[in-house]
CSV table of C-alpha atoms in Angstrom, one decimal:
chain,number,residue,atom,x,y,z
A,1,MET,CA,54.8,-31.8,-11.8
A,2,SER,CA,57.2,-32.2,-8.8
A,3,VAL,CA,56.2,-30.8,-5.5
A,4,GLY,CA,57.7,-31.6,-2.1
A,5,PHE,CA,54.8,-33.1,-0.2
A,6,LEU,CA,54.5,-33.2,3.6
A,7,PHE,CA,51.3,-35.1,3.4
A,8,PHE,CA,48.4,-35.9,1.0
A,9,GLU,CA,44.7,-35.9,1.6
A,10,THR,CA,41.7,-36.1,-0.6
A,11,SER,CA,39.4,-33.2,-0.3
A,12,ALA,CA,35.6,-33.6,0.0
A,13,PHE,CA,35.3,-30.8,-2.5
A,14,ASP,CA,33.9,-31.8,-5.9
A,15,LEU,CA,34.1,-29.6,-8.9
A,16,PHE,CA,32.2,-30.7,-12.0
A,17,ASN,CA,32.4,-34.3,-10.8
A,18,SER,CA,36.2,-34.3,-11.2
A,19,LYS,CA,38.6,-35.7,-8.6
A,20,ILE,CA,40.3,-33.0,-6.7
A,21,LYS,CA,43.5,-33.7,-4.7
A,22,ARG,CA,44.9,-31.4,-2.1
A,23,TYR,CA,48.6,-31.3,-1.6
A,24,ARG,CA,50.0,-29.4,1.4
A,25,THR,CA,53.6,-28.2,0.9
A,26,SER,CA,55.6,-26.2,3.4
A,27,ILE,CA,54.3,-23.0,1.8
A,28,ASN,CA,50.7,-23.5,0.7
A,29,SER,CA,48.0,-25.9,-0.2
A,30,ILE,CA,47.7,-26.6,-3.8
A,31,TYR,CA,44.5,-27.9,-5.3
A,32,ILE,CA,44.8,-29.9,-8.5
A,33,PHE,CA,41.9,-31.3,-10.4
A,34,ASN,CA,41.5,-33.2,-13.7
A,35,TRP,CA,39.7,-31.4,-16.5
A,36,GLY,CA,39.5,-33.9,-19.3
A,37,ASN,CA,43.1,-34.8,-20.0
A,38,LYS,CA,44.5,-31.6,-18.4
A,39,LYS,CA,45.6,-31.0,-14.9
A,40,ILE,CA,44.7,-27.5,-13.6
A,41,MET,CA,46.1,-25.9,-10.5
A,42,LEU,CA,44.0,-23.3,-8.8
A,43,VAL,CA,45.5,-19.9,-9.0
A,44,ALA,CA,45.0,-18.6,-5.5
A,45,GLN,CA,48.2,-20.0,-4.1
A,46,GLN,CA,50.3,-18.8,-7.1
A,47,LEU,CA,48.7,-15.3,-6.8
A,48,GLY,CA,49.5,-15.2,-3.1
A,49,GLN,CA,53.1,-16.2,-3.6
A,50,TRP,CA,53.5,-13.6,-6.4
A,51,ALA,CA,52.0,-10.9,-4.2
A,52,GLU,CA,54.4,-11.8,-1.3
A,53,GLN,CA,57.4,-11.7,-3.6
A,54,THR,CA,56.3,-8.4,-5.2
A,55,ALA,CA,55.6,-6.9,-1.8
A,56,LEU,CA,59.1,-7.9,-0.6
A,57,LYS,CA,60.6,-6.4,-3.7
A,58,LEU,CA,58.7,-3.1,-3.0
A,59,LEU,CA,59.8,-3.1,0.6
A,60,LYS,CA,63.5,-3.7,-0.3
A,61,GLU,CA,63.3,-0.8,-2.8
A,62,GLN,CA,62.2,1.4,0.2
A,63,ASN,CA,65.4,0.3,2.1
A,64,TYR,CA,63.7,-2.3,4.3
A,65,GLU,CA,65.7,-5.4,5.2
A,66,TRP,CA,64.2,-8.8,5.0
A,67,VAL,CA,64.0,-10.7,8.3
A,68,ALA,CA,61.5,-13.6,7.6
A,69,SER,CA,58.8,-14.8,5.3
A,70,ASN,CA,55.8,-16.9,6.2
A,71,TYR,CA,56.7,-17.0,9.9
A,72,HIS,CA,54.4,-19.6,11.5
A,73,SER,CA,53.4,-20.1,15.1
A,74,ARG,CA,50.5,-22.0,16.7
A,75,ARG,CA,48.6,-18.8,16.7
A,76,GLY,CA,48.9,-17.9,13.0
A,77,GLU,CA,51.2,-16.7,10.3
A,78,VAL,CA,52.9,-13.4,9.3
A,79,ASP,CA,53.6,-13.1,5.6
A,80,LEU,CA,56.6,-10.9,5.8
A,81,ILE,CA,58.8,-9.5,8.5
A,82,VAL,CA,61.2,-6.7,7.6
A,83,LYS,CA,63.2,-4.1,9.5
A,84,ARG,CA,64.6,-0.6,8.9
A,85,GLY,CA,66.7,1.1,11.5
A,86,ASN,CA,65.1,0.4,14.9
A,87,GLU,CA,61.7,-0.5,13.3
A,88,LEU,CA,60.4,-4.0,12.9
A,89,ILE,CA,57.4,-4.3,10.5
A,90,PHE,CA,55.1,-7.3,10.4
A,91,VAL,CA,53.4,-7.3,6.9
A,92,GLU,CA,50.2,-9.0,5.9
A,93,VAL,CA,49.9,-9.3,2.1
A,94,LYS,CA,46.6,-9.8,0.3
A,95,ALA,CA,45.7,-10.2,-3.3
A,96,ARG,CA,42.3,-10.5,-4.9
A,97,GLY,CA,41.0,-10.9,-8.4
A,98,GLN,CA,37.7,-9.7,-9.9
A,99,GLY,CA,34.8,-11.8,-8.9
A,100,ASN,CA,35.8,-12.0,-5.3
A,101,TYR,CA,33.7,-10.0,-2.9
A,102,GLY,CA,35.3,-6.9,-1.5
A,103,GLN,CA,38.8,-5.5,-1.8
A,104,ALA,CA,41.9,-7.2,-0.7
A,105,CYS,CA,42.5,-4.9,2.3
A,106,GLU,CA,39.0,-5.6,3.6
A,107,MET,CA,40.0,-9.3,4.0
A,108,VAL,CA,42.2,-8.4,7.0
A,109,THR,CA,39.5,-8.9,9.6
A,110,LEU,CA,39.8,-8.2,13.3
A,111,SER,CA,40.2,-11.9,13.9
A,112,LYS,CA,43.1,-12.0,11.4
A,113,GLN,CA,44.7,-8.9,13.0
A,114,LYS,CA,44.6,-10.6,16.4
A,115,LYS,CA,46.3,-13.7,15.0
A,116,ILE,CA,49.0,-11.6,13.4
A,117,ILE,CA,49.6,-9.7,16.7
A,118,LYS,CA,49.8,-13.0,18.7
A,119,THR,CA,52.2,-14.4,16.1
A,120,ALA,CA,54.3,-11.3,16.2
A,121,MET,CA,54.5,-11.5,20.0
A,122,ARG,CA,55.6,-15.1,19.7
A,123,PHE,CA,58.3,-14.0,17.2
A,124,LEU,CA,59.6,-11.4,19.6
A,125,GLN,CA,59.7,-14.1,22.4
A,126,ARG,CA,61.6,-16.4,20.2
A,127,TYR,CA,64.0,-13.8,18.9
A,128,PRO,CA,64.7,-11.5,21.9
A,129,SER,CA,67.3,-9.4,19.9
A,130,TYR,CA,64.2,-7.7,18.3
A,131,GLN,CA,62.4,-6.9,21.6
A,132,ASP,CA,63.7,-3.3,21.8
A,133,PHE,CA,62.5,-2.5,18.2
A,134,TYR,CA,59.5,-0.4,17.6
A,135,CYS,CA,56.9,-2.8,16.1
A,136,ARG,CA,54.5,-1.8,13.3
A,137,PHE,CA,51.8,-3.8,11.5
A,138,ASP,CA,51.4,-3.0,7.8
A,139,VAL,CA,49.1,-4.4,5.1
A,140,ILE,CA,50.0,-4.5,1.4
A,141,CYS,CA,47.1,-5.2,-1.0
A,142,PHE,CA,46.9,-6.1,-4.7
A,143,ASP,CA,43.5,-5.8,-6.4
A,144,PHE,CA,43.2,-7.1,-9.9
A,145,PRO,CA,40.2,-5.5,-11.8
A,146,GLN,CA,40.2,-8.3,-14.3
A,147,LYS,CA,39.3,-12.0,-13.9
A,148,ILE,CA,42.3,-14.2,-13.7
A,149,ALA,CA,42.2,-17.5,-15.5
A,150,LYS,CA,42.8,-20.6,-13.5
A,151,THR,CA,45.8,-21.9,-15.4
A,152,VAL,CA,49.2,-23.0,-14.3
A,153,GLN,CA,52.2,-20.7,-14.2
A,154,GLN,CA,50.6,-17.2,-14.5
A,155,ASP,CA,52.8,-14.2,-14.8
A,156,PHE,CA,50.7,-11.8,-12.7
A,157,SER,CA,53.1,-8.9,-13.3
A,158,LYS,CA,51.6,-8.6,-16.8
A,159,PHE,CA,48.2,-7.9,-15.4
A,160,HIS,CA,47.0,-4.4,-14.3
A,161,TYR,CA,46.6,-4.2,-10.6
A,162,ASP,CA,46.0,-1.6,-7.9
A,163,LEU,CA,48.5,-1.5,-5.1
A,164,GLN,CA,47.7,-0.3,-1.6
A,165,TRP,CA,50.3,-0.1,1.2
A,166,ILE,CA,48.8,0.8,4.5
A,167,GLU,CA,51.4,1.6,7.1
A,168,ASN,CA,50.3,1.2,10.8
A,169,ALA,CA,47.2,-0.6,9.5
A,170,PHE,CA,46.3,-1.8,13.0
A,171,THR,CA,47.8,-1.6,16.4
A,172,LEU,CA,47.9,-3.6,19.7
A,173,ASP,CA,45.0,-1.6,21.1
């Protein structure tokens, strides 16, 4: 398996007395653990990447234009930034499988909303050409009613899922 590593650290987490290693890439953390002779990568990061790609495809089908993905600042991260006309939309994407508590949209807490807003403000400071745009905060959620096996290279599009797109999910107020 080849992954571009920024740094490596050993996690204190122990699953069935196996050694777990945490690799942080520029996109996500990937947890790999040994299960007998097999190496298994936890599915959360793959599910998140699939959800972001699918959400972007949905937005493009609705005539939104991609501006940025996974925009980071000291204050947090915005999954997707898109625009249409004079609107700039900051999109948080969430995906949850069965066995997780609550629905995906419920995971966008007040604390997370504040981080997204602060990151959006930093984006607008860094890219002043967007400062005159009307800004909106949307949430796109994918809920999978079935349990998802923790194997490498899942094709999540083959699973049934519920999609929820909440426009103006939260505001600056």
